[in-house]
Amino acid sequence: MNNRDSMAKTTHIAAISIPAFSHQASIVEFCKRLVHLHHHFHVTCIFPTIDAPLPATLTLLKSLPSNINYTFLPPINKKDLPEDAPSAVQIQLAVSKSMPHFQQALGSLLSTMSLVALIADPFANEALEIAKEFKLLSYIYFPPSAMTLSLFLHLPALHQQVSCEYRDHKEAIEIPGCVPIQGRDLPEHFQNRSSLAYKLILERCKRLSLAHGFLVNSFSKVEEGSERALQEHNRANSTNSNNSGVYLIGPIVQTGSSNEPKGSECVKWLENQKANSVLYVSFGSGGTLSQKQINELAFGLELSGEKFLWVVRAPSDSADGAYVGASSDDPLQFLPNGFLERTKGSGFVLPSWAPQTQILGHVSTGGFLTHCGWNSALESIVLGVPMVAWPLFAEQRTNAVLLTEGLKVALRPKFNDHGIAEREEIAKVVKGLMVGEEGDLIRGRIEKLRDAAAEALEEHGSSTRALYQFGTQMESFVGHS
């Protein structure tokens, strides 16, 4: 498929992300795949920033192929953003403030090359209006699931249909092509309809119809129903004559940076454990727990008697506390007294960060307690690791419903009325996943999905075909304009 004429004229594309590492990493990996398949494509990635570029992104950008460039927009000062706003709101406001700079950057690119299209993150979709002014084709690259995209496209209608807070809505909410979902499991930005967060998300959802098409980080076998519903919605509602549809082009996951130390301490520790015996515990690049919940999780892991490898962060009252400003405190000081000594033989605790793909890919890792960020969920599927679903913020509750009720590849602990998962419940769910009968069934299902994910990315697989079709469709529009 990719034996294209090497003399083909270069096709220039711009891409814009948001100042959140998980989104930046995802769009960079997508661009790498795009230029690998369409050799004559050239992409310029544009990154809005808060204060300064993210160090993890700078590391990632060191390994770009020659046909991907990048530029950072002038930073937005964090002091100019509302201090008490959730990080998702701060990020979106920073992107809005960056739009004049983005317009200049796009104009500058157009003065030096014949740019044909813009690919935008859904939370930077004000850029679609600027693309329209410049007469560019525009697409959304959607890092979360197809279920979440279906929900976003359905939100303006849902907003009219439901008058109360979604969490108080008695019936399950039906999203086209998706497993029914309780209102409390809709994304956190939906949970207070009078908030700025909800107003921003509703605006962005209404603006999605400006896009000529959608590139979704998922694959057909994992979200067949959502894919069909999205195609139907797109045909019925598109305002664009150049509409080119919905492409499931994933799973796009980080393959692990070449800068990661291969023999890190935790990997050495894993070498000495039995196959499938270790539960990996991590809440992603932004997730944090309260002090009370850290205590309960520690005691729960200890009580389970199972082996664990835990990435610990300093506590925060905000579930996404590590997103915009990580704590400089040593996280290990917040663990219960004596915990490290008591679990010395059975547990390995790391402060703040771990080489996730190396750990999930290790033969000793048999489970993953995850915050259900879509990047992490996909990594777990790609590497065939059963999950404990512990959503914290953003659309993670929605992902948890897909993983537990739709795909049935995860167990989900119950939380008490104060929003805390207690130690006995944690121990029960951990044992259920690692050594229980239900855990065995989950392992069988996720291994089938692992194989389907690998097939989707093969030369004639569904995702490779979709990405190929996207490129040729886009060029046919350009050719006819």
GROMACS .gro file of C-alpha atoms in nm:
model
  481
    1MET     CA    1   0.000   0.000   0.000
    2ASN     CA    2   0.276   0.244   0.076
    3ASN     CA    3   0.482   0.191  -0.239
    4ARG     CA    4   0.384   0.535  -0.359
    5ASP     CA    5   0.569   0.714  -0.635
    6SER     CA    6   0.871   0.867  -0.467
    7MET     CA    7   0.848   1.158  -0.712
    8ALA     CA    8   0.497   1.248  -0.591
    9LYS     CA    9   0.454   1.615  -0.507
   10THR     CA   10   0.485   1.691  -0.134
   11THR     CA   11   0.151   1.732   0.047
   12HIS     CA   12   0.183   1.976   0.338
   13ILE     CA   13  -0.040   1.941   0.644
   14ALA     CA   14  -0.051   2.129   0.976
   15ALA     CA   15  -0.159   1.970   1.306
   16ILE     CA   16  -0.250   2.143   1.633
   17SER     CA   17  -0.264   1.980   1.978
   18ILE     CA   18  -0.327   2.109   2.334
   19PRO     CA   19  -0.084   2.159   2.626
   20ALA     CA   20  -0.139   1.810   2.775
   21PHE     CA   21   0.126   1.543   2.726
   22SER     CA   22  -0.112   1.252   2.658
   23HIS     CA   23  -0.272   1.447   2.368
   24GLN     CA   24   0.063   1.571   2.232
   25ALA     CA   25   0.216   1.222   2.245
   26SER     CA   26  -0.086   1.075   2.069
   27ILE     CA   27  -0.091   1.325   1.781
   28VAL     CA   28   0.286   1.291   1.732
   29GLU     CA   29   0.257   0.910   1.708
   30PHE     CA   30  -0.035   0.955   1.465
   31CYS     CA   31   0.170   1.191   1.244
   32LYS     CA   32   0.458   0.940   1.241
   33ARG     CA   33   0.222   0.670   1.118
   34LEU     CA   34   0.067   0.902   0.858
   35VAL     CA   35   0.402   0.997   0.699
   36HIS     CA   36   0.522   0.636   0.717
   37LEU     CA   37   0.225   0.529   0.503
   38HIS     CA   38   0.211   0.837   0.276
   39HIS     CA   39   0.581   0.908   0.210
   40HIS     CA   40   0.525   1.239   0.032
   41PHE     CA   41   0.323   1.393   0.320
   42HIS     CA   42   0.495   1.656   0.533
   43VAL     CA   43   0.345   1.758   0.868
   44THR     CA   44   0.412   2.063   1.085
   45CYS     CA   45   0.293   2.008   1.444
   46ILE     CA   46   0.191   2.324   1.630
   47PHE     CA   47   0.185   2.320   2.011
   48PRO     CA   48   0.021   2.585   2.232
   49THR     CA   49   0.203   2.603   2.568
   50ILE     CA   50   0.141   2.709   2.927
   51ASP     CA   51   0.458   2.875   3.071
   52ALA     CA   52   0.697   2.645   2.876
   53PRO     CA   53   0.695   2.334   2.653
   54LEU     CA   54   0.638   2.010   2.846
   55PRO     CA   55   0.971   1.831   2.915
   56ALA     CA   56   0.823   1.491   2.820
   57THR     CA   57   0.711   1.634   2.484
   58LEU     CA   58   1.058   1.779   2.418
   59THR     CA   59   1.203   1.430   2.475
   60LEU     CA   60   0.947   1.279   2.238
   61LEU     CA   61   1.025   1.533   1.964
   62LYS     CA   62   1.392   1.430   1.954
   63SER     CA   63   1.303   1.118   1.753
   64LEU     CA   64   1.092   1.270   1.473
   65PRO     CA   65   1.142   1.166   1.109
   66SER     CA   66   1.262   1.438   0.871
   67ASN     CA   67   0.914   1.494   0.720
   68ILE     CA   68   0.766   1.611   1.052
   69ASN     CA   69   0.850   1.959   1.184
   70TYR     CA   70   0.717   2.128   1.495
   71THR     CA   71   0.673   2.473   1.640
   72PHE     CA   72   0.574   2.595   1.987
   73LEU     CA   73   0.341   2.893   2.007
   74PRO     CA   74   0.440   3.176   2.246
   75PRO     CA   75   0.359   3.051   2.598
   76ILE     CA   76   0.048   3.159   2.787
   77ASN     CA   77   0.136   3.264   3.141
   78LYS     CA   78  -0.025   3.030   3.395
   79LYS     CA   79  -0.083   3.336   3.619
   80ASP     CA   80  -0.321   3.469   3.350
   81LEU     CA   81  -0.546   3.162   3.384
   82PRO     CA   82  -0.807   3.129   3.663
   83GLU     CA   83  -0.619   2.964   3.950
   84ASP     CA   84  -0.920   2.775   4.089
   85ALA     CA   85  -1.032   2.632   3.752
   86PRO     CA   86  -0.985   2.258   3.681
   87SER     CA   87  -0.677   2.186   3.469
   88ALA     CA   88  -0.897   2.085   3.170
   89VAL     CA   89  -1.052   2.435   3.177
   90GLN     CA   90  -0.711   2.603   3.216
   91ILE     CA   91  -0.584   2.407   2.916
   92GLN     CA   92  -0.883   2.506   2.698
   93LEU     CA   93  -0.858   2.873   2.800
   94ALA     CA   94  -0.485   2.868   2.721
   95VAL     CA   95  -0.564   2.724   2.376
   96SER     CA   96  -0.824   3.000   2.318
   97LYS     CA   97  -0.570   3.266   2.418
   98SER     CA   98  -0.321   3.105   2.175
   99MET     CA   99  -0.553   3.128   1.872
  100PRO     CA  100  -0.420   3.467   1.745
  101HIS     CA  101  -0.065   3.318   1.758
  102PHE     CA  102  -0.194   3.006   1.582
  103GLN     CA  103  -0.353   3.217   1.308
  104GLN     CA  104  -0.017   3.392   1.254
  105ALA     CA  105   0.171   3.060   1.251
  106LEU     CA  106  -0.069   2.915   0.994
  107GLY     CA  107  -0.046   3.230   0.779
  108SER     CA  108   0.332   3.212   0.796
  109LEU     CA  109   0.330   2.844   0.687
  110LEU     CA  110   0.096   2.928   0.398
  111SER     CA  111   0.336   3.199   0.278
  112THR     CA  112   0.615   2.941   0.239
  113MET     CA  113   0.430   2.625   0.127
  114SER     CA  114   0.103   2.509  -0.028
  115LEU     CA  115  -0.066   2.381   0.287
  116VAL     CA  116  -0.371   2.167   0.208
  117ALA     CA  117  -0.518   2.064   0.542
  118LEU     CA  118  -0.529   2.114   0.916
  119ILE     CA  119  -0.566   1.830   1.168
  120ALA     CA  120  -0.686   1.955   1.509
  121ASP     CA  121  -0.728   1.814   1.857
  122PRO     CA  122  -1.099   1.824   1.957
  123PHE     CA  123  -1.012   2.064   2.243
  124ALA     CA  124  -0.839   2.300   2.000
  125ASN     CA  125  -1.121   2.300   1.748
  126GLU     CA  126  -1.149   2.680   1.733
  127ALA     CA  127  -0.870   2.617   1.483
  128LEU     CA  128  -1.134   2.473   1.244
  129GLU     CA  129  -1.277   2.824   1.198
  130ILE     CA  130  -0.931   2.960   1.114
  131ALA     CA  131  -0.874   2.673   0.869
  132LYS     CA  132  -1.202   2.767   0.700
  133GLU     CA  133  -1.084   3.130   0.661
  134PHE     CA  134  -0.767   3.000   0.493
  135LYS     CA  135  -0.976   2.764   0.273
  136LEU     CA  136  -0.802   2.453   0.411
  137LEU     CA  137  -0.951   2.110   0.454
  138SER     CA  138  -0.985   2.037   0.826
  139TYR     CA  139  -1.001   1.716   1.028
  140ILE     CA  140  -1.029   1.626   1.393
  141TYR     CA  141  -0.772   1.383   1.533
  142PHE     CA  142  -0.957   1.231   1.828
  143PRO     CA  143  -0.721   1.075   2.088
  144PRO     CA  144  -1.003   0.919   2.301
  145SER     CA  145  -1.240   0.636   2.204
  146ALA     CA  146  -1.502   0.621   1.927
  147MET     CA  147  -1.761   0.595   2.209
  148THR     CA  148  -1.647   0.933   2.342
  149LEU     CA  149  -1.662   1.088   1.995
  150SER     CA  150  -2.017   0.953   1.953
  151LEU     CA  151  -2.105   1.110   2.289
  152PHE     CA  152  -1.949   1.446   2.190
  153LEU     CA  153  -2.141   1.453   1.862
  154HIS     CA  154  -2.461   1.359   2.049
  155LEU     CA  155  -2.417   1.615   2.331
  156PRO     CA  156  -2.597   1.913   2.169
  157ALA     CA  157  -2.909   1.689   2.127
  158LEU     CA  158  -2.865   1.540   2.477
  159HIS     CA  159  -2.842   1.892   2.620
  160GLN     CA  160  -3.190   1.965   2.478
  161GLN     CA  161  -3.341   1.629   2.579
  162VAL     CA  162  -3.226   1.619   2.945
  163SER     CA  163  -3.310   1.917   3.165
  164CYS     CA  164  -3.169   1.800   3.503
  165GLU     CA  165  -2.806   1.732   3.593
  166TYR     CA  166  -2.704   1.416   3.405
  167ARG     CA  167  -2.609   1.235   3.728
  168ASP     CA  168  -2.973   1.281   3.850
  169HIS     CA  169  -3.122   1.143   3.527
  170LYS     CA  170  -3.299   0.819   3.623
  171GLU     CA  171  -3.269   0.619   3.299
  172ALA     CA  172  -2.945   0.506   3.138
  173ILE     CA  173  -2.836   0.743   2.861
  174GLU     CA  174  -2.837   0.589   2.512
  175ILE     CA  175  -2.550   0.711   2.293
  176PRO     CA  176  -2.578   0.591   1.933
  177GLY     CA  177  -2.382   0.268   1.880
  178CYS     CA  178  -2.260   0.248   2.240
  179VAL     CA  179  -2.326   0.053   2.558
  180PRO     CA  180  -2.591   0.239   2.770
  181ILE     CA  181  -2.433   0.465   3.032
  182GLN     CA  182  -2.552   0.612   3.363
  183GLY     CA  183  -2.542   0.992   3.384
  184ARG     CA  184  -2.285   0.979   3.666
  185ASP     CA  185  -2.043   0.801   3.428
  186LEU     CA  186  -2.049   1.077   3.165
  187PRO     CA  187  -1.723   1.280   3.149
  188GLU     CA  188  -1.648   1.507   3.444
  189HIS     CA  189  -1.692   1.824   3.232
  190PHE     CA  190  -2.060   1.727   3.187
  191GLN     CA  191  -2.135   1.699   3.558
  192ASN     CA  192  -2.224   2.060   3.639
  193ARG     CA  193  -2.431   2.213   3.362
  194SER     CA  194  -2.392   2.568   3.494
  195SER     CA  195  -2.010   2.546   3.502
  196LEU     CA  196  -1.760   2.702   3.263
  197ALA     CA  197  -1.624   2.350   3.193
  198TYR     CA  198  -1.964   2.239   3.057
  199LYS     CA  199  -2.012   2.559   2.858
  200LEU     CA  200  -1.671   2.508   2.693
  201ILE     CA  201  -1.731   2.142   2.610
  202LEU     CA  202  -2.076   2.215   2.464
  203GLU     CA  203  -1.926   2.490   2.244
  204ARG     CA  204  -1.657   2.252   2.123
  205CYS     CA  205  -1.907   1.973   2.054
  206LYS     CA  206  -2.122   2.209   1.843
  207ARG     CA  207  -1.813   2.312   1.644
  208LEU     CA  208  -1.724   1.953   1.546
  209SER     CA  209  -1.960   1.968   1.247
  210LEU     CA  210  -1.713   2.208   1.077
  211ALA     CA  211  -1.466   1.923   1.027
  212HIS     CA  212  -1.437   1.744   0.693
  213GLY     CA  213  -1.375   1.415   0.875
  214PHE     CA  214  -1.260   1.242   1.193
  215LEU     CA  215  -0.952   1.030   1.266
  216VAL     CA  216  -1.019   0.823   1.579
  217ASN     CA  217  -0.761   0.645   1.795
  218SER     CA  218  -0.948   0.315   1.806
  219PHE     CA  219  -0.997   0.012   1.582
  220SER     CA  220  -1.296  -0.164   1.428
  221LYS     CA  221  -1.293  -0.486   1.632
  222VAL     CA  222  -1.298  -0.298   1.963
  223GLU     CA  223  -1.574  -0.047   1.874
  224GLU     CA  224  -1.777  -0.184   1.580
  225GLY     CA  225  -2.111  -0.043   1.702
  226SER     CA  226  -1.970   0.305   1.763
  227GLU     CA  227  -1.795   0.304   1.425
  228ARG     CA  228  -2.122   0.223   1.240
  229ALA     CA  229  -2.314   0.490   1.436
  230LEU     CA  230  -2.045   0.751   1.365
  231GLN     CA  231  -2.052   0.678   0.991
  232GLU     CA  232  -2.433   0.714   0.989
  233HIS     CA  233  -2.422   1.038   1.193
  234ASN     CA  234  -2.156   1.177   0.965
  235ARG     CA  235  -2.356   1.104   0.648
  236ALA     CA  236  -2.674   1.255   0.796
  237ASN     CA  237  -2.531   1.567   0.962
  238SER     CA  238  -2.229   1.685   0.771
  239THR     CA  239  -2.235   2.048   0.661
  240ASN     CA  240  -1.936   1.990   0.431
  241SER     CA  241  -1.960   1.896   0.066
  242ASN     CA  242  -1.601   1.767   0.095
  243ASN     CA  243  -1.699   1.535   0.380
  244SER     CA  244  -1.476   1.230   0.393
  245GLY     CA  245  -1.609   1.033   0.686
  246VAL     CA  246  -1.484   0.872   1.003
  247TYR     CA  247  -1.161   0.672   1.011
  248LEU     CA  248  -1.069   0.439   1.296
  249ILE     CA  249  -0.690   0.439   1.257
  250GLY     CA  250  -0.570   0.307   1.596
  251PRO     CA  251  -0.450   0.173   1.823
  252ILE     CA  252  -0.193   0.452   1.833
  253VAL     CA  253   0.013   0.404   2.147
  254GLN     CA  254   0.356   0.518   2.255
  255THR     CA  255   0.605   0.253   2.168
  256GLY     CA  256   0.831   0.370   2.449
  257SER     CA  257   1.099   0.633   2.404
  258SER     CA  258   1.438   0.521   2.283
  259ASN     CA  259   1.571   0.730   2.575
  260GLU     CA  260   1.408   0.502   2.835
  261PRO     CA  261   1.666   0.310   3.038
  262LYS     CA  262   1.624  -0.055   2.936
  263GLY     CA  263   1.754  -0.204   3.259
  264SER     CA  264   1.571   0.015   3.508
  265GLU     CA  265   1.536  -0.112   3.866
  266CYS     CA  266   1.167  -0.196   3.836
  267VAL     CA  267   1.225  -0.401   3.518
  268LYS     CA  268   1.506  -0.590   3.695
  269TRP     CA  269   1.264  -0.659   3.983
  270LEU     CA  270   1.003  -0.790   3.735
  271GLU     CA  271   1.263  -1.032   3.594
  272ASN     CA  272   1.255  -1.218   3.928
  273GLN     CA  273   0.875  -1.260   3.945
  274LYS     CA  274   0.657  -1.541   3.809
  275ALA     CA  275   0.465  -1.497   3.480
  276ASN     CA  276   0.139  -1.297   3.515
  277SER     CA  277   0.194  -1.255   3.891
  278VAL     CA  278   0.238  -0.875   3.924
  279LEU     CA  279  -0.031  -0.605   3.930
  280TYR     CA  280   0.097  -0.279   3.780
  281VAL     CA  281  -0.066   0.025   3.950
  282SER     CA  282  -0.048   0.363   3.776
  283PHE     CA  283  -0.280   0.661   3.730
  284GLY     CA  284  -0.130   0.800   3.410
  285SER     CA  285   0.056   1.124   3.341
  286GLY     CA  286  -0.194   1.345   3.526
  287GLY     CA  287  -0.376   1.139   3.789
  288THR     CA  288  -0.350   1.195   4.165
  289LEU     CA  289  -0.526   1.053   4.475
  290SER     CA  290  -0.615   1.212   4.809
  291GLN     CA  291  -0.408   1.120   5.115
  292LYS     CA  292  -0.697   0.909   5.250
  293GLN     CA  293  -0.725   0.717   4.921
  294ILE     CA  294  -0.347   0.658   4.906
  295ASN     CA  295  -0.371   0.499   5.253
  296GLU     CA  296  -0.664   0.275   5.154
  297LEU     CA  297  -0.496   0.169   4.829
  298ALA     CA  298  -0.173   0.084   5.015
  299PHE     CA  299  -0.357  -0.124   5.277
  300GLY     CA  300  -0.572  -0.286   5.005
  301LEU     CA  301  -0.266  -0.394   4.804
  302GLU     CA  302  -0.104  -0.529   5.121
  303LEU     CA  303  -0.424  -0.710   5.223
  304SER     CA  304  -0.460  -0.876   4.881
  305GLY     CA  305  -0.132  -1.062   4.926
  306GLU     CA  306  -0.064  -1.018   4.551
  307LYS     CA  307   0.261  -0.887   4.401
  308PHE     CA  308   0.241  -0.523   4.285
  309LEU     CA  309   0.446  -0.253   4.114
  310TRP     CA  310   0.303   0.088   4.210
  311VAL     CA  311   0.384   0.433   4.066
  312VAL     CA  312   0.311   0.667   4.360
  313ARG     CA  313   0.249   1.043   4.335
  314ALA     CA  314   0.219   1.301   4.610
  315PRO     CA  315  -0.147   1.338   4.717
  316SER     CA  316  -0.373   1.611   4.582
  317ASP     CA  317  -0.736   1.710   4.644
  318SER     CA  318  -0.770   1.743   4.267
  319ALA     CA  319  -0.789   1.412   4.074
  320ASP     CA  320  -0.586   1.560   3.788
  321GLY     CA  321  -0.341   1.744   4.012
  322ALA     CA  322  -0.030   1.631   3.823
  323TYR     CA  323  -0.151   1.766   3.487
  324VAL     CA  324  -0.067   2.135   3.506
  325GLY     CA  325   0.176   2.140   3.798
  326ALA     CA  326   0.329   1.831   3.956
  327SER     CA  327   0.425   1.839   4.324
  328SER     CA  328   0.796   1.849   4.409
  329ASP     CA  329   0.742   1.653   4.733
  330ASP     CA  330   0.884   1.302   4.765
  331PRO     CA  331   0.574   1.085   4.707
  332LEU     CA  332   0.702   0.795   4.919
  333GLN     CA  333   0.673   1.001   5.240
  334PHE     CA  334   0.291   0.991   5.202
  335LEU     CA  335   0.265   0.612   5.228
  336PRO     CA  336   0.141   0.458   5.557
  337ASN     CA  337   0.405   0.403   5.826
  338GLY     CA  338   0.589   0.075   5.782
  339PHE     CA  339   0.420  -0.006   5.448
  340LEU     CA  340   0.743  -0.021   5.246
  341GLU     CA  341   0.909  -0.249   5.505
  342ARG     CA  342   0.608  -0.482   5.532
  343THR     CA  343   0.571  -0.523   5.154
  344LYS     CA  344   0.942  -0.543   5.072
  345GLY     CA  345   0.919  -0.893   4.927
  346SER     CA  346   0.590  -0.853   4.743
  347GLY     CA  347   0.584  -0.495   4.620
  348PHE     CA  348   0.797  -0.245   4.430
  349VAL     CA  349   0.714   0.126   4.468
  350LEU     CA  350   0.835   0.396   4.227
  351PRO     CA  351   0.802   0.771   4.275
  352SER     CA  352   0.612   0.962   4.002
  353TRP     CA  353   0.706   0.783   3.676
  354ALA     CA  354   0.773   0.439   3.527
  355PRO     CA  355   0.852   0.298   3.178
  356GLN     CA  356   0.490   0.190   3.124
  357THR     CA  357   0.515   0.006   2.792
  358GLN     CA  358   0.814  -0.195   2.919
  359ILE     CA  359   0.621  -0.291   3.233
  360LEU     CA  360   0.293  -0.379   3.056
  361GLY     CA  361   0.486  -0.580   2.797
  362HIS     CA  362   0.674  -0.782   3.059
  363VAL     CA  363   0.584  -1.149   3.100
  364SER     CA  364   0.557  -1.106   3.481
  365THR     CA  365   0.285  -0.839   3.457
  366GLY     CA  366  -0.058  -1.000   3.492
  367GLY     CA  367  -0.285  -0.702   3.562
  368PHE     CA  368  -0.305  -0.324   3.536
  369LEU     CA  369  -0.487  -0.102   3.787
  370THR     CA  370  -0.546   0.200   3.565
  371HIS     CA  371  -0.718   0.540   3.569
  372CYS     CA  372  -0.871   0.442   3.230
  373GLY     CA  373  -0.709   0.718   3.028
  374TRP     CA  374  -0.764   0.599   2.671
  375ASN     CA  375  -0.387   0.586   2.595
  376SER     CA  376  -0.332   0.353   2.892
  377ALA     CA  377  -0.640   0.142   2.812
  378LEU     CA  378  -0.518   0.093   2.453
  379GLU     CA  379  -0.167   0.002   2.573
  380SER     CA  380  -0.322  -0.260   2.801
  381ILE     CA  381  -0.529  -0.401   2.511
  382VAL     CA  382  -0.231  -0.400   2.269
  383LEU     CA  383  -0.021  -0.589   2.526
  384GLY     CA  384  -0.307  -0.819   2.641
  385VAL     CA  385  -0.310  -0.715   3.011
  386PRO     CA  386  -0.641  -0.746   3.210
  387MET     CA  387  -0.745  -0.431   3.398
  388VAL     CA  388  -0.887  -0.293   3.720
  389ALA     CA  389  -1.077   0.020   3.610
  390TRP     CA  390  -1.028   0.313   3.853
  391PRO     CA  391  -1.138   0.628   3.666
  392LEU     CA  392  -1.043   0.969   3.808
  393PHE     CA  393  -1.132   1.257   3.570
  394ALA     CA  394  -1.199   1.367   3.208
  395GLU     CA  395  -1.379   1.092   3.009
  396GLN     CA  396  -1.227   0.811   3.218
  397ARG     CA  397  -1.559   0.699   3.372
  398THR     CA  398  -1.700   0.662   3.020
  399ASN     CA  399  -1.395   0.452   2.924
  400ALA     CA  400  -1.445   0.243   3.240
  401VAL     CA  401  -1.801   0.158   3.128
  402LEU     CA  402  -1.672   0.055   2.784
  403LEU     CA  403  -1.396  -0.162   2.938
  404THR     CA  404  -1.610  -0.328   3.207
  405GLU     CA  405  -1.958  -0.353   3.049
  406GLY     CA  406  -1.888  -0.327   2.675
  407LEU     CA  407  -1.565  -0.522   2.626
  408LYS     CA  408  -1.567  -0.704   2.964
  409VAL     CA  409  -1.189  -0.681   3.001
  410ALA     CA  410  -1.180  -0.503   3.340
  411LEU     CA  411  -1.316  -0.519   3.694
  412ARG     CA  412  -1.425  -0.200   3.868
  413PRO     CA  413  -1.410  -0.147   4.247
  414LYS     CA  414  -1.706   0.005   4.432
  415PHE     CA  415  -1.654   0.342   4.601
  416ASN     CA  416  -1.825   0.446   4.927
  417ASP     CA  417  -2.051   0.752   4.967
  418HIS     CA  418  -1.743   0.972   5.023
  419GLY     CA  419  -1.590   0.862   4.692
  420ILE     CA  420  -1.329   0.635   4.853
  421ALA     CA  421  -1.253   0.276   4.753
  422GLU     CA  422  -1.191   0.099   5.084
  423ARG     CA  423  -0.907  -0.148   5.149
  424GLU     CA  424  -1.127  -0.464   5.171
  425GLU     CA  425  -1.294  -0.378   4.837
  426ILE     CA  426  -0.956  -0.310   4.675
  427ALA     CA  427  -0.813  -0.640   4.803
  428LYS     CA  428  -1.121  -0.829   4.676
  429VAL     CA  429  -1.105  -0.679   4.325
  430VAL     CA  430  -0.725  -0.724   4.299
  431LYS     CA  431  -0.750  -1.092   4.399
  432GLY     CA  432  -1.047  -1.137   4.163
  433LEU     CA  433  -0.842  -1.008   3.870
  434MET     CA  434  -0.511  -1.177   3.951
  435VAL     CA  435  -0.619  -1.523   4.071
  436GLY     CA  436  -0.999  -1.544   4.038
  437GLU     CA  437  -1.211  -1.726   3.779
  438GLU     CA  438  -1.342  -1.396   3.645
  439GLY     CA  439  -0.983  -1.279   3.597
  440ASP     CA  440  -0.916  -1.585   3.378
  441LEU     CA  441  -1.220  -1.505   3.159
  442ILE     CA  442  -1.102  -1.143   3.126
  443ARG     CA  443  -0.754  -1.262   3.027
  444GLY     CA  444  -0.903  -1.478   2.750
  445ARG     CA  445  -1.106  -1.183   2.614
  446ILE     CA  446  -0.824  -0.930   2.622
  447GLU     CA  447  -0.586  -1.173   2.449
  448LYS     CA  448  -0.836  -1.195   2.160
  449LEU     CA  449  -0.848  -0.813   2.147
  450ARG     CA  450  -0.467  -0.801   2.155
  451ASP     CA  451  -0.460  -1.019   1.842
  452ALA     CA  452  -0.730  -0.805   1.676
  453ALA     CA  453  -0.530  -0.487   1.752
  454ALA     CA  454  -0.220  -0.637   1.588
  455GLU     CA  455  -0.426  -0.741   1.282
  456ALA     CA  456  -0.574  -0.388   1.248
  457LEU     CA  457  -0.222  -0.247   1.209
  458GLU     CA  458  -0.097  -0.502   0.956
  459GLU     CA  459  -0.047  -0.392   0.595
  460HIS     CA  460  -0.401  -0.488   0.490
  461GLY     CA  461  -0.557  -0.443   0.836
  462SER     CA  462  -0.863  -0.224   0.896
  463SER     CA  463  -0.674   0.068   1.054
  464THR     CA  464  -0.397   0.076   0.792
  465ARG     CA  465  -0.662   0.068   0.516
  466ALA     CA  466  -0.853   0.352   0.687
  467LEU     CA  467  -0.542   0.570   0.712
  468TYR     CA  468  -0.455   0.498   0.350
  469GLN     CA  469  -0.811   0.590   0.242
  470PHE     CA  470  -0.795   0.912   0.446
  471GLY     CA  471  -0.479   1.022   0.263
  472THR     CA  472  -0.605   0.940  -0.085
  473GLN     CA  473  -0.950   1.093  -0.016
  474MET     CA  474  -0.793   1.416   0.111
  475GLU     CA  475  -0.573   1.441  -0.199
  476SER     CA  476  -0.870   1.381  -0.428
  477PHE     CA  477  -1.046   1.681  -0.267
  478VAL     CA  478  -0.737   1.894  -0.319
  479GLY     CA  479  -0.713   1.775  -0.680
  480HIS     CA  480  -1.073   1.879  -0.751
  481SER     CA  481  -1.071   2.214  -0.575
   0.00000   0.00000   0.00000
